[in-house]
């Protein structure tokens, strides 16, 4: 049987034609509006309360829509956006260093290895400017210069200083800003908050998204919630690898359930492997911790020149160290984009020059920065990151170089959306990391926060009105057959999971699936490996449904049951990721196919055959591929070079 | 050859159950494990033994989301200062240790199951006024609001609160004062927070009281256990603002 | 189920209905702020405690200074005691000033205790289930014990002290004696246990003040990070001077320096 079949191409019909600078204005002008008095008759469900979901729910509430907001955590403030450390990009050009909307647009398209949609990225760059204004007005305590004005720093893959930051906790501060705006709306009565609720199914009626089925994680009650539109802001699917920098609860269930109901899933194989994570310390490891990329501003990455050199780092003289990023990429040095830095680390470790346990690590050395800037200045800039490193490893980065290794961090793929951020199911909008639209095959540092907030504060609230203006929508009762059916799917699945009563824990399956994905669908992928992975995933999935053991019952707080349900969806996603990775026989961004590389080991794109977005349709059997061709009118496609 | 430990864990089936301490023996615990990874090991075993695994809250496991809790040997987030439970590593324990694990104890934080408590009271304190009313789109240019670096610095120190509730758990009065004061201070120090400054503090304190938290008596237990080291000064600032608010009203 | 919009006042049919609605307990909502409600808040009660505490500390300083007159001899001491009753004469009738002071002190003590008791009761309600393990020592664990239980000890002491030296009910010389005689009789070497009790109680007052004075500054919003060391030092010094001043009289009587 074929792994997939090819269907009709797909197009984004929402982005206006004309000069790229004017498209967003044109779209806003072209879209229909909803009269303020009518907004409160329209309801919207928002799933997820990260930067995208939190800001969207707050803004929709401010506009006057009736919003229901859902998160699986005990508070909307805990969504994993909170863990983003480094910063947020904005084309403010406060530094007068040549930045502009045009340059941010260009950098993002180039950084994404020419696999993103031009109009979306340009809009992102335009909106970036407003985000900073909005966040400052909310009281986000960005870093300041002595004069009281905003400070910025530079980040991987760019040569301007456009990243705004709040120490090493930018994501936290931005999320708390959105969270506070959200709680303000909860108090005002425009947003109803459902914490400890997990979306388990999408309700689609006559091809239109009309609600969700959610489980109250405290009582186990299966609830149906209907609305006029559904917004998914449920984040990425990096946890398919088990070990990642995502929070333990991050999962693909919301988007995967929507995919099964007809939403196309785009570019699932585009995974970002972050170069600066703390290496794994043992078998028991439950997650990986990122050290902000901003560390690469002052830290120098190196490994010993000689293979198997086990001397302490301090004992290795300067001329026996290989500062391989500075050597291979003289113009960007330690600040090359993430995909390049990660692969470079993997290749030196593959050569046997890795450091630390298992040889899976490279040094990130601050000795030179400490000598140049002084210990205090370094502590001021990176103090909390150094402390975090010391807490986890027991080593002081002021004394010995950090050891870092790449880890799964972000997923550029996600549900396919048009310029309005609407999926292929009318009424279903997808924002933030959960969609695929802005980062192409690789995301630049400090761009995730930018995209999440752009979507939530500025894009979705402007585009969703065009859809909602088509209302009033027919009222949907709980007894509607589609609602009843969706509910039954959920209860059946839970009953099935609870009744297997096998002999393996959910986590043991997740670990095995993760190891498989990391090995064959991680930093380097091959035709042979991916085929092997597909076979193994299918076997493992069968084993899961035959021998997983989920204790307890549904009508209680049951964390093992929550996990099992998520893992079941990860199995299906993993298969699609491998199929996507297999069909894309080129290297681009975070997707590196060993068969497609330049003589000196750099990723080799194949624009002639693969300059498209791969949007997959769920069929239950072999998925159907729909291609959206990428046309570049404003940026010329060239082979990326950071040398 | 890892550590051998005895855990005494609070088990409570649901809010109605009375609950009790249950001892568990664990062997072969690596010092490189985090505390929660050690509990993962226990839960994997419990599942295979057909027992109910221990429910505990956790999410990011990197010390920032504020979801993890646990009172370990009487101290919220355990023995290591300025560290959340998820970042606490077993190298801080000795072979043969007996470790007692309890949930946050406060009337305003009812136990949901085992070590999981309901902290939505903290969200409601924020709802009462822990924000700047800045509707999307209404903001002036970011550079139009200069903030003295020292104020930005102090505001940041307060803004790092992760809302975990350890301050409440540690306070002999089960007061949520440090949590409330951190937000009052963060916004009260910034120019953006000025228009709502005094209304905010009054409303947030009233909500804190309505939730059934205890009153602050300046014991300082809160800052001692705060994983983010929120300074005690925030409480003093709240007091000052509240008294000013009272004079103005 | 319907949604009510504050400020708009209409009810809209709930299009986004929710099945199997659980009737969750309504989350507590703070009542709208009324003038004066701040002082009934938990923070307001602390402010009441701080202000009344400050009044009591000022009184203690004056009281201690007066006590030290005992070292100037019987005549000076008794004269001073008599003068207290005549302050403000002839503008004020006899003993009126002293009565005002007594009333202010009584009100201050009552408010101080009312705040303390209501905060203690609130604290008890706020933690219905106690911890199985209490940590050996954390930051200022002693503060609550010294303030709360120490406060009770101080109250008992003050009652005894009034019965002893103000009303003379438990004084060996009875109520009618001259102040100097009452003091000397009270702390005579044979009554060493009275002296010991007095000293212990005064030290308890000192510990109460060491935290209390510092705490009052925090409660009144006057402490800042940079001032903390200074405030601790100030509180400690005032407490120590008061203890030394108060303790010196009975101790000197007991060892026979004053007789």
PDB file of C-alpha atoms in Angstrom, chain C residues 41-156:
ATOM      1  CA  UNK C  41      -9.579  44.346  56.151  1.00  0.00           C
ATOM      2  CA  UNK C  42      -6.823  42.058  57.355  1.00  0.00           C
ATOM      3  CA  UNK C  43      -4.278  44.711  56.447  1.00  0.00           C
ATOM      4  CA  UNK C  44      -6.308  47.460  58.126  1.00  0.00           C
ATOM      5  CA  UNK C  45      -6.405  45.474  61.351  1.00  0.00           C
ATOM      6  CA  UNK C  46      -2.663  45.268  61.254  1.00  0.00           C
ATOM      7  CA  UNK C  47      -2.515  49.012  60.837  1.00  0.00           C
ATOM      8  CA  UNK C  48      -4.734  49.423  63.881  1.00  0.00           C
ATOM      9  CA  UNK C  49      -2.394  47.144  65.749  1.00  0.00           C
ATOM     10  CA  UNK C  50       0.634  49.121  64.600  1.00  0.00           C
ATOM     11  CA  UNK C  51      -0.803  52.499  65.592  1.00  0.00           C
ATOM     12  CA  UNK C  52      -2.048  51.315  68.970  1.00  0.00           C
ATOM     13  CA  UNK C  53       1.252  49.532  69.505  1.00  0.00           C
ATOM     14  CA  UNK C  54       3.071  52.765  68.795  1.00  0.00           C
ATOM     15  CA  UNK C  55       0.975  54.549  71.437  1.00  0.00           C
ATOM     16  CA  UNK C  56       1.788  51.847  73.944  1.00  0.00           C
ATOM     17  CA  UNK C  57       5.504  52.029  73.158  1.00  0.00           C
ATOM     18  CA  UNK C  58       5.526  55.790  73.687  1.00  0.00           C
ATOM     19  CA  UNK C  59       3.772  55.255  76.984  1.00  0.00           C
ATOM     20  CA  UNK C  60       6.303  52.626  78.000  1.00  0.00           C
ATOM     21  CA  UNK C  61       9.162  55.035  77.302  1.00  0.00           C
ATOM     22  CA  UNK C  62       7.563  57.678  79.534  1.00  0.00           C
ATOM     23  CA  UNK C  63       6.774  55.061  82.174  1.00  0.00           C
ATOM     24  CA  UNK C  64      10.341  53.821  82.191  1.00  0.00           C
ATOM     25  CA  UNK C  65      11.789  57.310  82.499  1.00  0.00           C
ATOM     26  CA  UNK C  66       9.492  57.872  85.475  1.00  0.00           C
ATOM     27  CA  UNK C  67      10.527  54.571  87.053  1.00  0.00           C
ATOM     28  CA  UNK C  68      14.167  55.565  86.951  1.00  0.00           C
ATOM     29  CA  UNK C  69      13.395  58.419  89.335  1.00  0.00           C
ATOM     30  CA  UNK C  70      13.423  55.782  92.038  1.00  0.00           C
ATOM     31  CA  UNK C  71      17.206  56.071  91.942  1.00  0.00           C
ATOM     32  CA  UNK C  72      16.952  59.756  92.892  1.00  0.00           C
ATOM     33  CA  UNK C  73      15.442  58.788  96.225  1.00  0.00           C
ATOM     34  CA  UNK C  74      12.114  58.469  97.979  1.00  0.00           C
ATOM     35  CA  UNK C  75      11.197  62.172  97.898  1.00  0.00           C
ATOM     36  CA  UNK C  76      11.794  62.638  94.182  1.00  0.00           C
ATOM     37  CA  UNK C  77       9.956  59.443  93.292  1.00  0.00           C
ATOM     38  CA  UNK C  78       6.890  60.103  95.411  1.00  0.00           C
ATOM     39  CA  UNK C  79       6.838  63.703  94.255  1.00  0.00           C
ATOM     40  CA  UNK C  80       6.928  62.574  90.670  1.00  0.00           C
ATOM     41  CA  UNK C  81       4.092  60.119  91.302  1.00  0.00           C
ATOM     42  CA  UNK C  82       2.071  62.881  92.902  1.00  0.00           C
ATOM     43  CA  UNK C  83       2.861  65.307  90.057  1.00  0.00           C
ATOM     44  CA  UNK C  84       1.385  62.878  87.554  1.00  0.00           C
ATOM     45  CA  UNK C  85      -1.990  63.424  89.142  1.00  0.00           C
ATOM     46  CA  UNK C  86      -1.701  67.198  88.996  1.00  0.00           C
ATOM     47  CA  UNK C  87      -0.598  67.699  85.397  1.00  0.00           C
ATOM     48  CA  UNK C  88      -2.528  70.448  83.731  1.00  0.00           C
ATOM     49  CA  UNK C  89      -3.857  71.952  86.941  1.00  0.00           C
ATOM     50  CA  UNK C  90      -5.501  74.318  87.346  1.00  0.00           C
ATOM     51  CA  UNK C  91      -6.687  74.240  83.722  1.00  0.00           C
ATOM     52  CA  UNK C  92      -7.587  70.601  84.190  1.00  0.00           C
ATOM     53  CA  UNK C  93      -9.170  69.287  87.364  1.00  0.00           C
ATOM     54  CA  UNK C  94      -7.160  66.918  89.558  1.00  0.00           C
ATOM     55  CA  UNK C  95      -6.122  63.625  87.910  1.00  0.00           C
ATOM     56  CA  UNK C  96      -7.928  64.385  84.670  1.00  0.00           C
ATOM     57  CA  UNK C  97      -4.815  64.223  82.545  1.00  0.00           C
ATOM     58  CA  UNK C  98      -3.925  60.883  84.059  1.00  0.00           C
ATOM     59  CA  UNK C  99      -7.449  59.638  83.476  1.00  0.00           C
ATOM     60  CA  UNK C 100      -7.231  60.680  79.837  1.00  0.00           C
ATOM     61  CA  UNK C 101      -3.978  58.764  79.545  1.00  0.00           C
ATOM     62  CA  UNK C 102      -5.581  55.750  81.188  1.00  0.00           C
ATOM     63  CA  UNK C 103      -8.551  55.866  78.850  1.00  0.00           C
ATOM     64  CA  UNK C 104      -6.324  56.206  75.788  1.00  0.00           C
ATOM     65  CA  UNK C 105      -4.199  53.320  76.995  1.00  0.00           C
ATOM     66  CA  UNK C 106      -7.203  51.146  77.722  1.00  0.00           C
ATOM     67  CA  UNK C 107      -8.675  51.823  74.306  1.00  0.00           C
ATOM     68  CA  UNK C 108      -5.292  51.187  72.698  1.00  0.00           C
ATOM     69  CA  UNK C 109      -4.869  47.906  74.552  1.00  0.00           C
ATOM     70  CA  UNK C 110      -8.371  46.785  73.638  1.00  0.00           C
ATOM     71  CA  UNK C 111      -7.957  47.660  69.963  1.00  0.00           C
ATOM     72  CA  UNK C 112      -4.507  46.073  69.925  1.00  0.00           C
ATOM     73  CA  UNK C 113      -5.937  42.887  71.369  1.00  0.00           C
ATOM     74  CA  UNK C 114      -9.022  42.979  69.188  1.00  0.00           C
ATOM     75  CA  UNK C 115      -6.815  43.126  66.091  1.00  0.00           C
ATOM     76  CA  UNK C 116      -4.591  40.382  67.422  1.00  0.00           C
ATOM     77  CA  UNK C 117      -7.449  38.096  68.359  1.00  0.00           C
ATOM     78  CA  UNK C 118      -9.347  38.596  65.137  1.00  0.00           C
ATOM     79  CA  UNK C 119      -6.202  38.022  63.068  1.00  0.00           C
ATOM     80  CA  UNK C 120      -5.384  34.920  65.097  1.00  0.00           C
ATOM     81  CA  UNK C 121      -8.901  33.594  64.613  1.00  0.00           C
ATOM     82  CA  UNK C 122      -8.743  34.368  60.907  1.00  0.00           C
ATOM     83  CA  UNK C 123      -5.424  32.518  60.756  1.00  0.00           C
ATOM     84  CA  UNK C 124      -6.912  29.498  62.461  1.00  0.00           C
ATOM     85  CA  UNK C 125      -9.813  29.396  60.018  1.00  0.00           C
ATOM     86  CA  UNK C 126      -7.415  29.888  57.124  1.00  0.00           C
ATOM     87  CA  UNK C 127      -5.657  26.608  57.879  1.00  0.00           C
ATOM     88  CA  UNK C 128      -8.193  24.043  59.005  1.00  0.00           C
ATOM     89  CA  UNK C 129      -5.838  21.093  58.486  1.00  0.00           C
ATOM     90  CA  UNK C 130      -2.375  21.412  60.005  1.00  0.00           C
ATOM     91  CA  UNK C 131       0.895  20.069  58.671  1.00  0.00           C
ATOM     92  CA  UNK C 132       2.141  16.732  59.915  1.00  0.00           C
ATOM     93  CA  UNK C 133       5.716  17.947  59.886  1.00  0.00           C
ATOM     94  CA  UNK C 134       6.791  21.354  61.127  1.00  0.00           C
ATOM     95  CA  UNK C 135      10.198  22.511  60.008  1.00  0.00           C
ATOM     96  CA  UNK C 136      12.805  22.989  62.731  1.00  0.00           C
ATOM     97  CA  UNK C 137      13.484  26.635  61.975  1.00  0.00           C
ATOM     98  CA  UNK C 138      12.784  28.946  59.132  1.00  0.00           C
ATOM     99  CA  UNK C 139      12.985  32.671  58.801  1.00  0.00           C
ATOM    100  CA  UNK C 140      11.097  34.311  61.669  1.00  0.00           C
ATOM    101  CA  UNK C 141       9.162  31.395  63.049  1.00  0.00           C
ATOM    102  CA  UNK C 142       9.703  32.815  66.528  1.00  0.00           C
ATOM    103  CA  UNK C 143       7.913  36.000  65.583  1.00  0.00           C
ATOM    104  CA  UNK C 144       4.429  34.480  65.596  1.00  0.00           C
ATOM    105  CA  UNK C 145       5.003  32.669  68.853  1.00  0.00           C
ATOM    106  CA  UNK C 146       6.509  35.614  70.649  1.00  0.00           C
ATOM    107  CA  UNK C 147       3.839  37.954  69.373  1.00  0.00           C
ATOM    108  CA  UNK C 148       0.783  35.778  69.792  1.00  0.00           C
ATOM    109  CA  UNK C 149       1.509  33.674  72.880  1.00  0.00           C
ATOM    110  CA  UNK C 150       3.924  36.232  74.279  1.00  0.00           C
ATOM    111  CA  UNK C 151       1.139  38.777  73.976  1.00  0.00           C
ATOM    112  CA  UNK C 152      -1.089  36.649  76.207  1.00  0.00           C
ATOM    113  CA  UNK C 153       1.691  36.401  78.824  1.00  0.00           C
ATOM    114  CA  UNK C 154       2.154  40.167  78.700  1.00  0.00           C
ATOM    115  CA  UNK C 155      -1.562  40.708  79.195  1.00  0.00           C
ATOM    116  CA  UNK C 156      -1.540  38.526  82.310  1.00  0.00           C
TER     117      UNK C 156
END
